[in-house]
Amino acid sequence: NIYFNDEAYHVLNSYLVNQKFDPKNVFILVDNLTYKHCFPIILSHVNFLNKSHVIKIRTGEKEKNIYTCIKICKLLEKLKATRNSLIINVGGGVITDLGGFVSSIFKRGIRFINIPTTLLGMVDASIGYKTGVNLDYIKNEIGTFHIPELLIIDPFFLNTLSRTEIISGMAEMFKHGLIANKDFWIDMNKFKLEMAENKNICNDLIKKSIFIKNKIVTKDPKEKGLRKILNFGHTIGHALESYFMNKKEKILHGMAIASGMIYESWISHKINDLSMIDYEEIESSLSSFYPKKYVLSDLDVEKLFIIMEHDKKNEKNKIQFSLIKRIGECSYNYEVPFSLIKESLLK
Ligand SMILES: NC(=O)c1ccc[n+]([C@@H]2O[C@H](COP(=O)([O-])OP(=O)(O)OC[C@H]3O[C@@H](n4cnc5c(N)ncnc54)[C@H](O)[C@@H]3O)[C@@H](O)[C@H]2O)c1
Ligand SMILES: [Zn+2]
């Protein structure tokens, strides 16, 4: 149910008509910025939605919490939403996670559609049925699996997104190459500069990246095994992201994950047979595109380790890693000694 560009809007129009929706029974969730930049584009393609309700929240990760969900539920109730209502999420990962979660709990679950408008949203957050909100500082602690009716991908939205957000989203695309498809890794490296500068060139890369993630999550929707390979770079990456969240110098998710992939490639080299040649290729490609803005001390490493110990992905209190064997192949459930994690971080 993933559709691209103009075809996507045709499918959406037919879906709304075929399902006999009353426009007043359709609720469009946006944030300030997607209301301004993306909602008018959608209306220009899907006239039907002119009479639908718009629910607008403030932009930003801070809004991704249970209190915003309650506010949205109350508003849905006030606007007489029923079990047959439809929510259309128009935004980045914050909106698709939040709107997907509300859809999964409101009246025990209603239908929803995702229209991701950030690169990270298109290639990652909106793919794979995970919805959720943060609990204080713990990311995605409350959530569900809920399948959207349709996923509409229109890279045109990227024209108003900042270059930093594009580069951050690209980290997940590099990851898709590293864990599952060497050719895609090569393509990403070939076109990375063009993609960062000229957003329209990336249609084809976005499609390929979505297919890679979608294939993995379709095989293992509930993350019992294979899906864990998508966590490559994220054990250390998430710790960096959380650690720097409280510092002056915040780092975007993709930037943290790019560093995480370099560190975890070193660990892969040490205990998972990743060749030195592959390691050096990954290190030089990612560090040139994602220059590090921090230097870690011994004390930082201790603190990062404490954060990793609280990672949701852990099993039996052991920190879990997904590691690559070669570019394009990844496996999961590795326990890595602290000394090696430290070595990778301070190298
Ligand atoms: N469910 C999953 O599997 C999954 C996977 C990865 C990430 N996530 C979640 O995704 C979230 C991050 O997503 P994100 O990076 O898209 O952040 P985001 O939703 O906060 O969007 C980033 C910023 O871009 C703005 N924006 C969105 N589209 C725009 C456009 N077209 N033009 C101009 N501005 C625009 C937003 O208002 C926001 O300020 C995190 O909460 C993360 O936990 C979920
Ligand atoms: Zn990620």
CSV table of C-alpha atoms and ligand atoms in Angstrom, one decimal:
chain,number,residue,atom,x,y,z
A,1,ASN,CA,0.0,0.0,0.0
A,2,ILE,CA,2.9,2.4,-0.7
A,3,TYR,CA,2.3,4.8,-3.6
A,4,PHE,CA,4.5,7.5,-5.2
A,5,ASN,CA,4.1,10.9,-6.7
A,6,ASP,CA,1.0,11.6,-8.9
A,7,GLU,CA,-0.2,8.0,-8.8
A,8,ALA,CA,-0.4,8.3,-5.0
A,9,TYR,CA,-2.8,11.2,-5.2
A,10,HIS,CA,-5.0,9.3,-7.7
A,11,VAL,CA,-5.1,6.3,-5.3
A,12,LEU,CA,-5.9,8.5,-2.4
A,13,ASN,CA,-8.7,10.2,-4.3
A,14,SER,CA,-10.2,6.9,-5.3
A,15,TYR,CA,-9.8,5.4,-1.8
A,16,LEU,CA,-11.8,8.3,-0.3
A,17,VAL,CA,-14.5,8.0,-2.8
A,18,ASN,CA,-14.7,4.1,-2.8
A,19,GLN,CA,-14.8,4.0,1.0
A,20,LYS,CA,-17.7,6.5,0.9
A,21,PHE,CA,-16.1,8.8,3.4
A,22,ASP,CA,-17.9,11.9,4.5
A,23,PRO,CA,-15.2,14.7,4.2
A,24,LYS,CA,-16.3,15.8,7.7
A,25,ASN,CA,-15.4,12.4,9.0
A,26,VAL,CA,-11.8,12.8,7.9
A,27,PHE,CA,-9.3,14.4,10.2
A,28,ILE,CA,-5.9,15.8,9.0
A,29,LEU,CA,-3.2,16.0,11.6
A,30,VAL,CA,-0.5,18.6,10.9
A,31,ASP,CA,2.1,20.6,12.8
A,32,ASN,CA,2.6,24.4,12.3
A,33,LEU,CA,5.2,23.9,9.5
A,34,THR,CA,3.5,21.1,7.6
A,35,TYR,CA,0.2,23.1,7.8
A,36,LYS,CA,2.0,26.0,6.1
A,37,HIS,CA,4.2,24.1,3.6
A,38,CYS,CA,2.6,20.8,2.9
A,39,PHE,CA,-1.2,20.9,3.5
A,40,PRO,CA,-1.8,23.4,0.6
A,41,ILE,CA,-0.1,20.9,-1.8
A,42,ILE,CA,-2.3,18.1,-0.6
A,43,LEU,CA,-5.4,20.2,-1.0
A,44,SER,CA,-4.4,21.0,-4.6
A,45,HIS,CA,-4.3,17.3,-5.4
A,46,VAL,CA,-7.2,16.1,-3.3
A,47,ASN,CA,-10.1,18.5,-3.5
A,48,PHE,CA,-12.2,16.2,-1.4
A,49,LEU,CA,-10.3,17.2,1.8
A,50,ASN,CA,-11.3,20.9,1.5
A,51,LYS,CA,-14.2,20.2,3.9
A,52,SER,CA,-12.3,18.0,6.3
A,53,HIS,CA,-11.2,18.9,9.8
A,54,VAL,CA,-7.6,20.0,10.4
A,55,ILE,CA,-6.0,19.3,13.7
A,56,LYS,CA,-2.9,21.3,14.2
A,57,ILE,CA,-0.3,20.8,16.8
A,58,ARG,CA,3.0,22.7,17.6
A,59,THR,CA,6.0,21.5,15.7
A,60,GLY,CA,8.8,19.4,17.5
A,61,GLU,CA,9.6,16.3,19.4
A,62,LYS,CA,8.4,17.8,22.6
A,63,GLU,CA,4.8,17.4,21.4
A,64,LYS,CA,5.2,13.6,21.0
A,65,ASN,CA,3.7,12.7,24.3
A,66,ILE,CA,0.6,11.1,25.8
A,67,TYR,CA,-0.8,14.5,26.8
A,68,THR,CA,-0.9,15.7,23.2
A,69,CYS,CA,-2.6,12.4,22.4
A,70,ILE,CA,-5.3,13.0,25.0
A,71,LYS,CA,-5.8,16.5,23.6
A,72,ILE,CA,-6.2,15.1,20.1
A,73,CYS,CA,-8.6,12.4,21.3
A,74,LYS,CA,-10.7,15.0,23.1
A,75,LEU,CA,-10.8,17.1,19.9
A,76,LEU,CA,-11.8,14.1,17.8
A,77,GLU,CA,-14.6,13.4,20.3
A,78,LYS,CA,-15.8,17.0,20.2
A,79,LEU,CA,-15.7,16.9,16.4
A,80,LYS,CA,-17.9,13.8,16.5
A,81,ALA,CA,-15.4,11.4,15.1
A,82,THR,CA,-16.7,7.8,15.0
A,83,ARG,CA,-15.2,4.3,14.6
A,84,ASN,CA,-15.4,4.9,10.9
A,85,SER,CA,-13.4,8.1,10.9
A,86,LEU,CA,-10.1,8.4,9.1
A,87,ILE,CA,-7.0,10.2,10.3
A,88,ILE,CA,-4.5,11.5,7.7
A,89,ASN,CA,-1.1,12.3,9.1
A,90,VAL,CA,0.8,15.0,7.2
A,91,GLY,CA,4.2,15.5,8.6
A,92,GLY,CA,7.5,14.1,9.7
A,93,GLY,CA,8.1,11.2,12.1
A,94,VAL,CA,6.7,13.1,15.0
A,95,ILE,CA,3.3,13.5,13.3
A,96,THR,CA,3.2,10.0,11.8
A,97,ASP,CA,4.2,8.4,15.1
A,98,LEU,CA,1.7,10.4,17.1
A,99,GLY,CA,-1.2,10.3,14.7
A,100,GLY,CA,-0.6,6.6,14.1
A,101,PHE,CA,-0.7,6.0,17.9
A,102,VAL,CA,-3.9,8.0,18.3
A,103,SER,CA,-5.5,6.1,15.4
A,104,SER,CA,-4.6,2.8,17.1
A,105,ILE,CA,-6.2,3.7,20.5
A,106,PHE,CA,-9.1,6.0,19.7
A,107,LYS,CA,-12.3,3.9,20.0
A,108,ARG,CA,-10.1,0.9,20.0
A,109,GLY,CA,-8.6,1.7,16.7
A,110,ILE,CA,-9.6,3.7,13.6
A,111,ARG,CA,-8.1,3.8,10.1
A,112,PHE,CA,-5.3,6.1,9.2
A,113,ILE,CA,-3.1,7.2,6.2
A,114,ASN,CA,0.5,8.5,6.3
A,115,ILE,CA,1.8,11.3,4.2
A,116,PRO,CA,5.3,11.7,5.4
A,117,THR,CA,6.9,15.1,4.5
A,118,THR,CA,10.4,14.8,5.8
A,119,LEU,CA,13.1,12.5,4.3
A,120,LEU,CA,13.4,10.6,7.6
A,121,GLY,CA,9.6,10.2,7.6
A,122,MET,CA,9.6,8.9,4.0
A,123,VAL,CA,12.4,6.4,4.2
A,124,ASP,CA,12.1,5.3,7.9
A,125,ALA,CA,9.5,6.6,10.4
A,126,SER,CA,6.4,6.0,8.3
A,127,ILE,CA,7.5,2.5,7.1
A,128,GLY,CA,7.0,-0.5,9.4
A,129,TYR,CA,3.8,-0.1,11.4
A,130,LYS,CA,5.4,1.3,14.6
A,131,THR,CA,3.5,4.1,16.3
A,132,GLY,CA,4.2,5.7,19.6
A,133,VAL,CA,5.0,8.6,21.9
A,134,ASN,CA,7.8,9.4,24.4
A,135,LEU,CA,7.4,9.0,28.2
A,136,ASP,CA,9.3,12.0,29.6
A,137,TYR,CA,12.8,11.5,28.2
A,138,ILE,CA,12.3,7.9,27.2
A,139,LYS,CA,11.8,7.8,23.5
A,140,ASN,CA,8.9,5.8,22.1
A,141,GLU,CA,8.3,4.1,25.4
A,142,ILE,CA,4.5,3.9,24.8
A,143,GLY,CA,3.4,2.6,21.4
A,144,THR,CA,1.6,0.1,19.3
A,145,PHE,CA,1.9,-1.6,15.9
A,146,HIS,CA,-0.9,-0.2,13.6
A,147,ILE,CA,-1.0,-0.6,9.8
A,148,PRO,CA,-1.9,2.4,7.7
A,149,GLU,CA,-4.4,2.1,4.9
A,150,LEU,CA,-2.1,3.9,2.5
A,151,LEU,CA,1.3,5.5,2.4
A,152,ILE,CA,1.7,8.4,0.1
A,153,ILE,CA,5.2,9.4,-0.9
A,154,ASP,CA,5.8,12.7,-2.6
A,155,PRO,CA,9.4,13.9,-2.6
A,156,PHE,CA,8.2,17.3,-3.7
A,157,PHE,CA,7.6,18.1,0.0
A,158,LEU,CA,11.4,18.0,0.5
A,159,ASN,CA,11.8,21.4,-1.3
A,160,THR,CA,10.9,23.3,1.8
A,161,LEU,CA,12.9,21.1,4.2
A,162,SER,CA,16.3,22.3,5.4
A,163,ARG,CA,19.5,20.9,4.1
A,164,THR,CA,20.4,19.7,7.6
A,165,GLU,CA,17.2,17.7,7.9
A,166,ILE,CA,17.8,16.2,4.4
A,167,ILE,CA,21.4,15.1,5.4
A,168,SER,CA,20.0,13.7,8.7
A,169,GLY,CA,17.4,11.6,6.8
A,170,MET,CA,20.1,10.4,4.4
A,171,ALA,CA,21.9,8.6,7.3
A,172,GLU,CA,19.1,6.0,7.4
A,173,MET,CA,19.4,5.5,3.7
A,174,PHE,CA,23.2,4.9,4.0
A,175,LYS,CA,22.2,2.4,6.8
A,176,HIS,CA,19.8,0.6,4.4
A,177,GLY,CA,22.7,0.1,2.0
A,178,LEU,CA,25.1,-1.1,4.8
A,179,ILE,CA,22.8,-3.6,6.3
A,180,ALA,CA,21.1,-5.1,3.2
A,181,ASN,CA,22.2,-3.9,-0.2
A,182,LYS,CA,25.7,-3.0,-1.3
A,183,ASP,CA,24.6,-1.6,-4.7
A,184,PHE,CA,22.4,0.8,-2.9
A,185,TRP,CA,25.3,1.9,-0.6
A,186,ILE,CA,27.4,2.5,-3.8
A,187,ASP,CA,24.6,4.6,-5.4
A,188,MET,CA,24.2,6.6,-2.2
A,189,ASN,CA,27.8,7.4,-2.2
A,190,LYS,CA,27.7,8.3,-5.9
A,191,PHE,CA,24.8,10.7,-5.6
A,192,LYS,CA,25.1,11.9,-2.0
A,193,LEU,CA,26.3,15.5,-2.9
A,194,GLU,CA,23.7,15.9,-5.6
A,195,MET,CA,21.0,14.6,-3.3
A,196,ALA,CA,21.9,17.1,-0.5
A,197,GLU,CA,21.9,20.0,-3.0
A,198,ASN,CA,19.2,19.2,-5.4
A,199,LYS,CA,16.3,17.5,-3.6
A,200,ASN,CA,14.5,16.5,-6.7
A,201,ILE,CA,17.2,14.2,-7.9
A,202,CYS,CA,16.5,11.7,-5.1
A,203,ASN,CA,13.2,10.2,-6.2
A,204,ASP,CA,14.8,7.0,-7.3
A,205,LEU,CA,17.0,6.6,-4.2
A,206,ILE,CA,14.1,7.3,-1.9
A,207,LYS,CA,12.1,4.6,-3.6
A,208,LYS,CA,14.9,2.0,-3.3
A,209,SER,CA,15.5,2.9,0.3
A,210,ILE,CA,11.8,2.4,1.1
A,211,PHE,CA,11.8,-1.0,-0.6
A,212,ILE,CA,14.8,-2.1,1.4
A,213,LYS,CA,13.2,-1.2,4.7
A,214,ASN,CA,9.7,-2.5,3.7
A,215,LYS,CA,11.1,-5.9,2.7
A,216,ILE,CA,12.7,-6.3,6.1
A,217,VAL,CA,9.7,-5.2,8.1
A,218,THR,CA,7.4,-7.4,6.0
A,219,LYS,CA,9.4,-10.4,6.9
A,220,ASP,CA,9.5,-9.6,10.6
A,221,PRO,CA,6.8,-7.0,11.5
A,222,LYS,CA,7.1,-7.4,15.3
A,223,GLU,CA,10.9,-7.3,15.5
A,224,LYS,CA,11.3,-10.9,16.7
A,225,GLY,CA,14.5,-11.3,14.7
A,226,LEU,CA,15.5,-10.0,11.3
A,227,ARG,CA,14.0,-6.5,11.8
A,228,LYS,CA,16.7,-5.9,14.5
A,229,ILE,CA,19.2,-5.3,11.7
A,230,LEU,CA,17.6,-1.9,11.3
A,231,ASN,CA,19.1,-1.0,14.6
A,232,PHE,CA,22.6,-1.0,13.2
A,233,GLY,CA,24.3,2.2,14.3
A,234,HIS,CA,21.5,2.9,16.8
A,235,THR,CA,22.8,1.3,20.0
A,236,ILE,CA,25.6,3.8,20.2
A,237,GLY,CA,23.8,6.4,18.0
A,238,HIS,CA,20.8,6.6,20.3
A,239,ALA,CA,23.0,6.9,23.4
A,240,LEU,CA,24.9,9.9,21.7
A,241,GLU,CA,21.5,11.4,20.7
A,242,SER,CA,20.2,11.2,24.3
A,243,TYR,CA,23.5,12.3,25.8
A,244,PHE,CA,23.7,15.4,23.7
A,245,MET,CA,20.0,16.2,24.2
A,246,ASN,CA,20.9,17.8,27.6
A,247,LYS,CA,23.9,19.6,26.3
A,248,LYS,CA,24.2,22.9,24.4
A,249,GLU,CA,25.2,21.2,21.2
A,250,LYS,CA,22.2,19.0,20.2
A,251,ILE,CA,22.7,16.6,17.4
A,252,LEU,CA,20.1,15.5,15.0
A,253,HIS,CA,19.1,11.8,14.9
A,254,GLY,CA,20.8,11.1,11.6
A,255,MET,CA,24.0,12.8,12.6
A,256,ALA,CA,24.1,10.6,15.8
A,257,ILE,CA,23.3,7.5,13.8
A,258,ALA,CA,26.1,8.2,11.3
A,259,SER,CA,28.6,8.3,14.1
A,260,GLY,CA,27.0,5.3,15.6
A,261,MET,CA,27.5,3.4,12.4
A,262,ILE,CA,31.2,4.3,12.3
A,263,TYR,CA,31.7,3.1,15.9
A,264,GLU,CA,29.6,-0.1,15.4
A,265,SER,CA,31.5,-0.8,12.1
A,266,TRP,CA,34.7,-0.8,14.2
A,267,ILE,CA,33.1,-3.3,16.6
A,268,SER,CA,31.9,-5.3,13.6
A,269,HIS,CA,35.5,-5.4,12.3
A,270,LYS,CA,36.8,-6.6,15.7
A,271,ILE,CA,34.2,-9.3,16.4
A,272,ASN,CA,32.2,-9.9,13.2
A,273,ASP,CA,34.8,-10.3,10.5
A,274,LEU,CA,34.1,-7.0,8.8
A,275,SER,CA,37.2,-6.5,6.7
A,276,MET,CA,39.5,-3.6,7.3
A,277,ILE,CA,38.9,-2.4,3.7
A,278,ASP,CA,35.1,-2.3,4.3
A,279,TYR,CA,35.6,-0.5,7.6
A,280,GLU,CA,37.8,2.1,6.0
A,281,GLU,CA,35.4,2.7,3.2
A,282,ILE,CA,32.5,3.2,5.7
A,283,GLU,CA,34.6,5.4,8.0
A,284,SER,CA,35.8,7.7,5.2
A,285,SER,CA,32.5,8.0,3.4
A,286,LEU,CA,30.4,8.8,6.6
A,287,SER,CA,32.9,10.9,8.4
A,288,SER,CA,33.4,13.2,5.4
A,289,PHE,CA,29.6,13.7,5.0
A,290,TYR,CA,28.9,13.8,8.8
A,291,PRO,CA,31.8,15.6,10.5
A,292,LYS,CA,31.8,15.0,14.2
A,293,LYS,CA,31.0,18.0,16.4
A,294,TYR,CA,32.2,16.5,19.6
A,295,VAL,CA,35.3,14.9,21.2
A,296,LEU,CA,34.5,12.2,23.8
A,297,SER,CA,36.4,11.9,27.1
A,298,ASP,CA,36.6,8.8,29.4
A,299,LEU,CA,33.9,10.3,31.5
A,300,ASP,CA,31.6,10.8,28.5
A,301,VAL,CA,32.1,7.2,27.6
A,302,GLU,CA,31.1,6.0,31.1
A,303,LYS,CA,27.9,8.1,30.8
A,304,LEU,CA,27.1,6.8,27.3
A,305,PHE,CA,27.5,3.3,28.6
A,306,ILE,CA,24.9,4.0,31.4
A,307,ILE,CA,22.5,5.2,28.7
A,308,MET,CA,23.1,2.1,26.6
A,309,GLU,CA,22.3,-0.1,29.6
A,310,HIS,CA,18.8,1.4,29.6
A,311,ASP,CA,18.2,0.9,25.9
A,312,LYS,CA,14.8,-0.6,25.1
A,313,LYS,CA,16.4,-3.1,22.7
A,314,ASN,CA,18.3,-4.9,25.5
A,315,GLU,CA,17.4,-8.4,26.4
A,316,LYS,CA,18.2,-10.1,29.8
A,317,ASN,CA,19.9,-6.9,30.8
A,318,LYS,CA,22.6,-7.3,28.1
A,319,ILE,CA,23.3,-4.4,25.7
A,320,GLN,CA,22.3,-5.7,22.2
A,321,PHE,CA,24.1,-4.8,19.0
A,322,SER,CA,23.3,-5.5,15.4
A,323,LEU,CA,26.6,-5.8,13.5
A,324,ILE,CA,27.6,-6.0,9.8
A,325,LYS,CA,29.7,-8.7,8.3
A,326,ARG,CA,30.4,-7.0,5.1
A,327,ILE,CA,28.8,-4.0,3.3
A,328,GLY,CA,25.3,-5.2,2.5
A,329,GLU,CA,25.0,-7.9,5.2
A,330,CYS,CA,24.0,-7.6,8.9
A,331,SER,CA,23.1,-9.8,11.8
A,332,TYR,CA,21.8,-9.2,15.2
A,333,ASN,CA,21.9,-10.1,19.0
A,334,TYR,CA,25.5,-9.5,19.7
A,335,GLU,CA,26.7,-8.8,23.2
A,336,VAL,CA,29.7,-6.6,23.1
A,337,PRO,CA,32.1,-6.1,26.1
A,338,PHE,CA,32.4,-2.7,27.5
A,339,SER,CA,36.1,-2.5,26.7
A,340,LEU,CA,35.4,-2.9,23.0
A,341,ILE,CA,32.6,-0.3,23.1
A,342,LYS,CA,35.0,2.0,24.8
A,343,GLU,CA,37.8,1.3,22.3
A,344,SER,CA,35.4,2.1,19.4
A,345,LEU,CA,34.4,5.4,20.9
A,346,LEU,CA,37.9,6.6,21.8
A,347,LYS,CA,39.7,5.3,18.8
B,1,LIG,N1,8.0,4.7,13.8
B,1,LIG,C1,9.2,4.5,13.4
B,1,LIG,O1,9.5,3.4,13.0
B,1,LIG,C2,10.2,5.6,13.5
B,1,LIG,C3,11.5,5.4,12.8
B,1,LIG,C4,12.4,6.4,12.9
B,1,LIG,C5,12.1,7.6,13.5
B,1,LIG,N2,10.9,7.7,14.2
B,1,LIG,C6,10.5,9.0,14.9
B,1,LIG,O2,10.5,10.1,13.9
B,1,LIG,C7,10.7,11.3,14.6
B,1,LIG,C8,11.6,12.2,13.8
B,1,LIG,O3,11.1,12.4,12.6
B,1,LIG,P1,11.5,13.7,11.7
B,1,LIG,O4,13.0,13.8,11.6
B,1,LIG,O5,10.7,13.6,10.5
B,1,LIG,O6,11.1,14.9,12.7
B,1,LIG,P2,9.9,15.9,12.7
B,1,LIG,O7,8.6,15.3,12.5
B,1,LIG,O8,10.0,16.7,14.0
B,1,LIG,O9,10.2,16.9,11.5
B,1,LIG,C9,11.3,17.7,11.5
B,1,LIG,C10,11.0,19.2,11.3
B,1,LIG,O10,10.6,19.4,10.0
B,1,LIG,C11,9.4,20.1,9.9
B,1,LIG,N3,8.8,19.7,8.6
B,1,LIG,C12,8.2,18.6,8.3
B,1,LIG,N4,8.0,18.5,7.0
B,1,LIG,C13,8.4,19.6,6.4
B,1,LIG,C14,8.5,20.2,5.1
B,1,LIG,N5,8.1,19.4,4.1
B,1,LIG,N6,9.0,21.4,4.9
B,1,LIG,C15,9.5,22.1,6.0
B,1,LIG,N7,9.5,21.7,7.2
B,1,LIG,C16,9.0,20.5,7.5
B,1,LIG,C17,8.6,19.7,11.1
B,1,LIG,O11,7.6,20.6,11.4
B,1,LIG,C18,9.8,19.7,12.1
B,1,LIG,O12,10.0,21.0,12.6
B,1,LIG,C19,11.2,10.9,16.0
B,1,LIG,O13,10.2,11.1,17.0
B,1,LIG,C20,11.5,9.4,15.9
B,1,LIG,O14,11.4,8.8,17.1
B,1,LIG,C21,10.0,6.7,14.1
B,2,ZN,ZN,17.0,5.9,13.1
